[in-house]
Amino acid sequence: MKEHPQGNPDLLYGLHDRPAPGKAFLGAIQHVLAAFVGIITPPLIIGGALGLGEHIPYLISMALMVSGVATFIQTRRIGPVGSGLMALQGTSFGFLAAVLAAGFVVKNRGGSPEEILSVIFGVSFLGAFVEIFLSRFITKLKSLMNPIVTGCVIITIGLSLTKVGLTDLAGGVGAEDFGSMQNLMLGGGVLVSVVLISMIHIKVIRSSAIFIGLMLGLLAAVFMGRIDFSLVAEAPVFTLPVPFKFGFGFDWQAFIPIAFMYIITSIETSGDLTATSMISGEPIKGPVYEERIKGGVLGDGVNSLIGAVFNTCSGQLI
């Protein structure tokens, strides 16, 4: 097992390396914690905006479950499905506007929360076939695959998430103490901790920077009285996944923006995977690269199908 892959001093492990179980487990926990908020936030925003109330906990549970299944498919590459790269899959902020628009189409005509969700997941299911279709010839669209375009897409993704990160750091949407000094100190402390730990030259500690930063933030929040475990105690221990729990609805007015977003997300996924290949020291051109892009976009589409079946928002690499 080597820890100096492809001669890149900033890369602790290459794609084909196998860290020791302890280090692998620590890295996995860190990835889950880092992605956790990003995975559950879209269901929270959609549920709050559309007045889905009692269904929000179920949507969050399904988002986490499908994210795990989708990540396994994307990283392990099952047949032609998946990229085989270290690509975490979760809910997409890019779909928020389209999903909310679809939900309001139903809500404005008097639809119930169950009818809203049935249409959202129905059009998301059918829209996923757009990405599955595009995956078969996405690598032929050379003008969309060059580093300048994919780089711009990745930068745009990052910038679009800046508002979400800053909002959460300040206390979250609707918080009574939004922007308070306590919130800013707690969030800023976690950020500074992660940056400082990342500068330590001990590989195990440096690779655990996010995990350690989050744990320090959690401890600080407990001492500040900012953690409430009562809702956790009231939540069910196990949530049973039910395919199309809310039914299968369809509306052309809701479908068109969702289908368009699947076209956009195909390009976005190509950019994400190109960047992942580059950072991993893997090829960014040639047959191996092209197969990974095709498999990754196909995996994104298939995982979005699974997400719609099990009642969660459309999947996307995060």
XYZ file of C-alpha atoms in Angstrom:
318
model
C 0.000 0.000 0.000
C 1.530 3.285 -1.062
C 0.770 6.778 0.178
C 2.483 8.866 -2.472
C 0.395 8.272 -5.609
C 1.214 9.743 -8.985
C 3.959 11.896 -7.430
C 1.390 14.410 -6.172
C 2.358 15.491 -2.618
C -1.170 16.782 -1.941
C -2.790 13.448 -2.799
C -2.662 11.033 0.124
C -4.087 8.037 -1.731
C -4.532 7.253 -5.403
C -7.618 5.692 -6.952
C -6.226 2.155 -6.753
C -4.631 2.406 -3.293
C -6.138 0.587 -0.338
C -5.593 2.405 2.981
C -5.535 0.454 6.240
C -9.040 -0.257 7.642
C -8.698 2.312 10.435
C -7.638 5.093 8.100
C -10.299 4.104 5.550
C -13.009 4.169 8.221
C -11.908 7.576 9.492
C -11.914 8.944 5.944
C -15.365 7.471 5.312
C -16.824 9.034 8.469
C -15.318 12.365 7.495
C -16.874 12.194 4.018
C -20.292 11.319 5.441
C -20.193 14.175 7.946
C -18.992 16.637 5.320
C -21.767 15.609 2.913
C -24.527 15.197 5.511
C -25.754 18.796 5.561
C -25.595 19.048 1.767
C -27.709 15.912 1.403
C -30.473 16.842 3.835
C -30.714 20.569 3.048
C -32.584 20.300 -0.309
C -35.399 18.187 1.239
C -35.615 20.672 4.109
C -35.857 23.651 1.739
C -38.370 21.945 -0.571
C -40.451 20.643 2.328
C -40.545 24.040 4.022
C -41.342 26.013 0.863
C -44.118 23.669 -0.281
C -45.607 23.077 3.162
C -44.946 19.337 3.229
C -44.814 19.297 7.038
C -45.060 15.756 8.400
C -43.432 14.243 5.283
C -40.106 16.082 5.716
C -38.487 13.528 8.103
C -39.316 10.734 5.666
C -37.858 12.704 2.739
C -34.649 13.289 4.706
C -34.339 9.585 5.561
C -34.799 8.608 1.930
C -32.272 11.210 0.779
C -29.626 9.699 3.047
C -30.459 6.118 2.099
C -30.446 6.745 -1.645
C -27.237 8.774 -1.357
C -25.503 5.735 0.140
C -26.806 3.351 -2.519
C -26.066 5.804 -5.336
C -22.519 6.451 -4.101
C -21.844 2.704 -4.003
C -23.059 2.347 -7.594
C -21.094 5.365 -8.782
C -17.811 4.371 -7.147
C -17.894 0.614 -7.653
C -19.098 0.702 -11.282
C -21.711 -2.019 -11.726
C -21.449 -3.140 -15.346
C -21.560 -0.009 -17.516
C -23.157 2.016 -14.713
C -20.895 4.240 -12.637
C -17.588 6.031 -13.085
C -15.409 3.931 -10.811
C -14.024 7.163 -9.340
C -14.286 8.457 -5.780
C -17.453 10.421 -6.529
C -19.938 10.982 -3.712
C -23.563 11.130 -4.850
C -26.321 13.028 -3.106
C -29.232 15.418 -3.580
C -28.661 18.359 -5.908
C -29.044 22.054 -5.150
C -29.162 22.607 -8.915
C -32.621 21.010 -9.079
C -34.103 23.147 -6.307
C -35.638 25.811 -8.550
C -37.051 23.264 -11.011
C -38.449 21.025 -8.258
C -40.008 23.971 -6.433
C -41.528 25.196 -9.700
C -43.023 21.729 -10.275
C -44.351 21.643 -6.720
C -45.960 25.078 -6.970
C -47.678 24.056 -10.229
C -49.587 21.436 -8.235
C -49.951 23.476 -5.068
C -51.400 26.510 -6.877
C -54.214 24.420 -8.275
C -55.106 23.143 -4.800
C -53.098 19.937 -4.720
C -52.393 18.201 -1.409
C -48.837 17.546 -0.145
C -49.164 13.950 -1.349
C -50.197 15.098 -4.833
C -47.308 17.580 -4.919
C -44.813 14.842 -4.086
C -46.336 12.390 -6.550
C -45.848 14.866 -9.415
C -42.331 15.865 -8.296
C -41.126 12.276 -8.169
C -43.095 11.266 -11.274
C -41.529 13.917 -13.506
C -38.108 13.337 -11.878
C -38.357 9.639 -12.725
C -39.214 10.261 -16.373
C -36.725 13.117 -16.661
C -33.889 10.824 -15.579
C -34.207 9.017 -18.917
C -33.006 12.240 -20.587
C -29.672 11.921 -18.773
C -29.503 8.180 -19.412
C -29.957 8.861 -23.133
C -27.343 11.639 -23.173
C -24.806 9.424 -21.402
C -24.422 7.257 -24.490
C -22.887 10.021 -26.589
C -21.848 12.676 -24.054
C -18.161 12.119 -24.872
C -18.822 12.972 -28.518
C -19.747 16.511 -27.551
C -16.126 17.660 -27.486
C -17.041 21.337 -27.328
C -18.769 20.690 -24.000
C -15.939 18.591 -22.602
C -12.909 20.880 -22.903
C -11.214 22.053 -19.669
C -12.372 25.674 -20.053
C -16.060 24.769 -20.202
C -15.914 22.115 -17.478
C -13.820 24.435 -15.315
C -16.422 27.193 -15.666
C -19.180 24.724 -14.747
C -17.341 23.629 -11.597
C -16.643 27.235 -10.558
C -20.300 28.106 -11.109
C -21.356 25.144 -8.949
C -19.057 26.304 -6.174
C -20.254 29.893 -6.369
C -23.899 28.804 -6.349
C -23.287 26.923 -3.099
C -21.540 29.873 -1.432
C -24.841 31.454 -0.442
C -26.022 28.177 1.105
C -22.801 27.783 3.099
C -22.810 31.363 4.361
C -26.503 31.167 5.249
C -25.961 28.006 7.293
C -22.877 29.506 8.945
C -24.988 32.462 10.063
C -27.618 30.206 11.634
C -29.728 28.819 8.792
C -32.831 30.024 6.966
C -35.453 31.415 9.333
C -33.250 31.331 12.442
C -34.281 33.913 15.049
C -30.631 34.639 15.837
C -29.538 34.700 12.199
C -26.166 36.415 11.862
C -25.591 36.610 15.618
C -22.038 36.760 16.953
C -22.463 33.326 18.556
C -23.371 31.746 15.217
C -20.563 33.482 13.369
C -17.988 32.534 16.016
C -19.116 28.898 16.066
C -19.157 28.547 12.267
C -15.973 30.564 11.822
C -14.246 28.486 14.497
C -15.019 25.276 12.616
C -13.778 26.805 9.366
C -10.528 28.018 10.912
C -10.012 24.659 12.648
C -10.347 22.741 9.386
C -7.921 25.074 7.592
C -5.304 24.915 10.370
C -5.544 21.127 10.738
C -5.164 20.769 6.956
C -1.772 22.464 7.259
C -0.384 19.861 9.676
C 2.206 17.621 8.015
C 1.041 14.409 9.736
C -0.922 12.608 7.020
C -3.473 10.883 9.264
C -4.368 14.129 11.021
C -4.398 16.162 7.807
C -6.711 13.676 6.067
C -9.096 13.925 9.046
C -9.277 17.726 9.065
C -12.985 17.970 8.251
C -13.948 15.250 10.725
C -11.911 16.809 13.561
C -13.229 20.290 12.746
C -16.836 19.084 12.829
C -16.298 17.253 16.130
C -14.719 20.358 17.678
C -17.681 22.399 16.446
C -20.125 19.858 17.888
C -18.440 19.936 21.296
C -18.406 23.719 21.267
C -22.113 23.786 20.340
C -22.928 21.404 23.237
C -21.119 23.644 25.755
C -22.910 26.675 24.286
C -26.281 24.961 24.753
C -26.941 24.947 21.022
C -27.719 21.228 20.658
C -31.228 19.843 21.227
C -31.512 16.036 21.230
C -35.252 15.948 22.029
C -36.329 15.711 18.383
C -33.881 12.855 17.829
C -35.420 10.946 20.737
C -38.922 11.378 19.262
C -37.974 10.244 15.750
C -38.648 6.623 14.690
C -35.685 4.273 14.997
C -36.219 2.835 11.511
C -37.891 4.256 8.389
C -39.082 1.715 5.842
C -38.415 2.701 2.202
C -41.642 2.496 0.178
C -41.373 2.754 -3.649
C -43.552 5.591 -4.958
C -45.080 6.048 -1.514
C -46.982 9.134 -2.693
C -48.041 7.734 -6.073
C -46.884 8.557 -9.583
C -48.094 11.844 -11.028
C -47.243 13.774 -14.169
C -47.661 17.293 -15.502
C -46.090 18.689 -18.683
C -45.663 22.121 -17.151
C -43.697 20.561 -14.300
C -41.789 18.111 -16.517
C -40.150 20.575 -18.939
C -37.935 22.444 -16.417
C -36.982 19.139 -14.762
C -36.014 17.614 -18.128
C -33.952 20.692 -18.965
C -32.116 20.388 -15.644
C -31.170 16.810 -16.502
C -29.462 18.139 -19.635
C -27.570 20.668 -17.518
C -26.648 18.091 -14.891
C -25.192 15.797 -17.577
C -22.676 18.521 -18.422
C -22.159 19.273 -14.734
C -21.450 15.607 -13.985
C -18.957 15.467 -16.854
C -17.155 18.455 -15.348
C -17.177 16.947 -11.848
C -15.752 13.654 -13.084
C -13.128 15.391 -15.209
C -11.968 17.339 -12.154
C -12.011 14.177 -10.015
C -9.924 12.324 -12.611
C -7.440 15.182 -12.767
C -7.069 15.460 -8.985
C -6.769 11.674 -8.679
C -3.920 11.611 -11.184
C -6.054 9.649 -13.637
C -6.264 10.324 -17.413
C -8.492 13.163 -18.635
C -8.535 12.000 -22.241
C -8.488 8.721 -24.081
C -10.696 5.591 -23.919
C -10.400 5.012 -20.140
C -11.466 8.588 -19.420
C -14.320 8.492 -21.923
C -15.697 5.249 -20.487
C -15.618 6.755 -17.020
C -17.493 9.835 -18.183
C -20.130 7.766 -19.985
C -20.486 5.417 -17.025
C -20.607 8.309 -14.571
C -23.336 10.196 -16.432
C -25.253 6.932 -16.899
C -24.821 6.244 -13.183
C -26.128 9.709 -12.381
C -29.227 9.028 -14.468
C -29.815 5.557 -13.015
C -29.307 6.860 -9.478
C -31.825 9.622 -10.185
C -34.295 6.915 -11.210
C -33.672 5.128 -7.939
C -34.052 8.400 -6.063
C -37.416 9.123 -7.676
C -38.666 5.585 -6.976
C -37.750 5.913 -3.310
C -39.119 9.424 -2.921
C -36.140 11.707 -2.825
C -34.831 14.577 -4.924
C -32.799 14.005 -8.060
C -29.292 12.656 -7.555
C -26.120 14.554 -8.366
C -22.403 14.228 -7.686
C -21.402 16.339 -4.672
